[in-house]
Coordinates of C-alpha atoms in Angstrom, one line a residue:
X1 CA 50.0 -62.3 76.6
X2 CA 48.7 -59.2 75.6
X3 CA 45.2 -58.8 74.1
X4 CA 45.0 -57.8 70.4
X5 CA 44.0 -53.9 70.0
X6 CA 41.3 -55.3 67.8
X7 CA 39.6 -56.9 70.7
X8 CA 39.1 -53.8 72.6
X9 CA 37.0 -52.2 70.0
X10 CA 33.5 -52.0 70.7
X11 CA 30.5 -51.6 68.5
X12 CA 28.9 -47.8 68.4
X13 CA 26.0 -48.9 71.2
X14 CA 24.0 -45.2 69.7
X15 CA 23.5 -46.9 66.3
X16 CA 22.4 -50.1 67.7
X17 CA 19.7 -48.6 69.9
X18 CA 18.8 -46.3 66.5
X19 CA 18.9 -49.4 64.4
X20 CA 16.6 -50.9 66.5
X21 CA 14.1 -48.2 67.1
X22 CA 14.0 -47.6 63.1
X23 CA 13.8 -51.7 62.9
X24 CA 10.9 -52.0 65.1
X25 CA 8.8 -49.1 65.3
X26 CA 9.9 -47.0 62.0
X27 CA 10.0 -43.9 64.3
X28 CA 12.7 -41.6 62.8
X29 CA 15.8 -41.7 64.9
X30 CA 19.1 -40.5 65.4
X31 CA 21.7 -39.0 67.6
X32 CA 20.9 -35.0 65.8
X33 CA 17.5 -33.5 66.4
X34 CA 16.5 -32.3 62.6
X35 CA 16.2 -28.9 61.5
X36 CA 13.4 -26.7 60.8
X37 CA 10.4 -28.2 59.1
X38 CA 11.9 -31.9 58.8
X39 CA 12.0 -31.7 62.7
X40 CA 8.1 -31.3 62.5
X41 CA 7.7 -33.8 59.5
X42 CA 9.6 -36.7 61.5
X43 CA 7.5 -36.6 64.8
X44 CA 7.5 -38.8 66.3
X45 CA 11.5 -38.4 66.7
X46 CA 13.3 -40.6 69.1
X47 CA 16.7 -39.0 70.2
X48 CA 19.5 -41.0 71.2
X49 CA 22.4 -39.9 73.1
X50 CA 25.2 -41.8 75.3
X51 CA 26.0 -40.4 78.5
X52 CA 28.7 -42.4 80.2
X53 CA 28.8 -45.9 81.0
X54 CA 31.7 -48.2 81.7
X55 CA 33.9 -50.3 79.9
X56 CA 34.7 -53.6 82.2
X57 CA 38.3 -54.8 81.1
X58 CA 38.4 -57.4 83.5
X59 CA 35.9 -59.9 85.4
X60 CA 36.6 -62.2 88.7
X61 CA 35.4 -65.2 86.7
X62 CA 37.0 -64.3 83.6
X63 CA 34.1 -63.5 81.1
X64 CA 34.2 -61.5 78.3
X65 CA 34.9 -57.6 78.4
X66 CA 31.8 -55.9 78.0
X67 CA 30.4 -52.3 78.1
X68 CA 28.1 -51.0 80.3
X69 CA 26.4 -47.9 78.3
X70 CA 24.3 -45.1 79.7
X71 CA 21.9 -44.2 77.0
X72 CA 19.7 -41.2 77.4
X73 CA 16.0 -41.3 75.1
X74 CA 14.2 -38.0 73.8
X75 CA 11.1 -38.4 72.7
X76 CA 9.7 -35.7 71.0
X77 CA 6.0 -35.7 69.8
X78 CA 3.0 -33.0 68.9
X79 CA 1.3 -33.9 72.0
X80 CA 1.7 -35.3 75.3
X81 CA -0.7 -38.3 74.8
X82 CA 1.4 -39.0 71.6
X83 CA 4.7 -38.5 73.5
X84 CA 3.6 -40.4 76.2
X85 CA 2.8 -44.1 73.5
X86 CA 5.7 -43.5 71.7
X87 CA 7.7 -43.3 75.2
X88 CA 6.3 -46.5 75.8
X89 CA 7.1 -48.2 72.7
X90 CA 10.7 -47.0 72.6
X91 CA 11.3 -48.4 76.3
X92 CA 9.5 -51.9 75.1
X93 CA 11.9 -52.1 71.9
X94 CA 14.7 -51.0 74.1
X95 CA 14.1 -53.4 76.4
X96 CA 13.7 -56.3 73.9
X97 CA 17.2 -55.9 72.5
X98 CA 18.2 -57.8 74.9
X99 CA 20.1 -61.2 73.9
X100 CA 20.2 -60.0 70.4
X101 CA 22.9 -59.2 67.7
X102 CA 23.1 -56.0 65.9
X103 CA 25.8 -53.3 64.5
X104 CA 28.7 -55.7 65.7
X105 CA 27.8 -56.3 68.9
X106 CA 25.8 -58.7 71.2
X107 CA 23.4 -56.9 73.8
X108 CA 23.8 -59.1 77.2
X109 CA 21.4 -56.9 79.5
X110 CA 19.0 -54.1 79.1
X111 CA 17.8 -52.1 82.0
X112 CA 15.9 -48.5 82.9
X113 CA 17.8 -46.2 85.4
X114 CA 15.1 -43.3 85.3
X115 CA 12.0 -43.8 84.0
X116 CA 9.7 -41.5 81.7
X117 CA 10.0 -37.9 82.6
X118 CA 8.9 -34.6 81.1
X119 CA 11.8 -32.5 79.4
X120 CA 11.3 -29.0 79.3
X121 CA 11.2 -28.0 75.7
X122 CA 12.1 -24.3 74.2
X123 CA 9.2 -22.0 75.4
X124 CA 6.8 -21.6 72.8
X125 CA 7.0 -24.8 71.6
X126 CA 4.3 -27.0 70.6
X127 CA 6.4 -30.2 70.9
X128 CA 6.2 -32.1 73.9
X129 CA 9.8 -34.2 74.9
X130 CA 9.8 -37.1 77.4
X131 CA 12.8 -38.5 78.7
X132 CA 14.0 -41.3 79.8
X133 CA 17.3 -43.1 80.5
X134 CA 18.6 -47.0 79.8
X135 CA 21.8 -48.9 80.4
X136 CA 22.8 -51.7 77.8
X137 CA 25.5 -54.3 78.7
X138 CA 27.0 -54.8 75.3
X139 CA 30.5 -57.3 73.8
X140 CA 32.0 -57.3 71.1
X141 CA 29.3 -59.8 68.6

């Protein structure tokens, strides 16, 4: 039998992690960087961006389909000590999505691939960006 088309659709794993972060810490968020002075006036900004990740269509024990999301963070701030807390919050409220429904779908696992790193910003800058990079197992909720 085949499986319905509508089973194969999976919920938008950006605006869950945005949903979250705007949920939990009220940090603004959002896959776009703002422009100009709103840039300045939402710092701390959280930027969140998918980078690959696998869908699994099939398991040897015949679970659920699930995807597995790379999901890379930017934290931008007006200072590194500032950058460096809001890092930390945004990998704790990451991390606590875990078993949780949001935005259609169910989050199964969380886990941290790189850890907290230093993003080169544009030179002149007085934003500082820390990095970091997460992978969410997520099915359909």
């Amino acid at each position: 039998m085949t499986t319905p088309l509508a089973a194969l659709v999976f919920p938008d794993i950006e605006e869950m992690v945005i949903h979250q972060i705007l949920d939990v810490l009220s940090y603004e968020a959002a896959t776009v960087r703002p422009e100009g002075d709103a840039f300045t006036e939402a710092l701390p900004f959280v930027q969140v961006t998918r980078i690959g990740g696998t869908r699994v269509t099939s398991t040897s024990d015949g679970r659920r389909l699930h995807d597995d999301a790379r999901i890379s963070l930017d934290v931008y701030a007006a200072s590194r000590v500032e950058a460096t807390d809001a890092m930390a919050r945004v990998r704790a409220a990451v991390e606590q999505m875990q078993g949780t429904s949001q935005n259609g779908g169910y989050v199964l696992r969380t886990w941290e691939e790189t850890g907290p790193a230093v993003r080169p910003e544009e030179p002149n800058s007085n934003v500082t960006r820390l990095g970091c990079t997460a992978g969410l197992r997520v099915r359909p909720a």
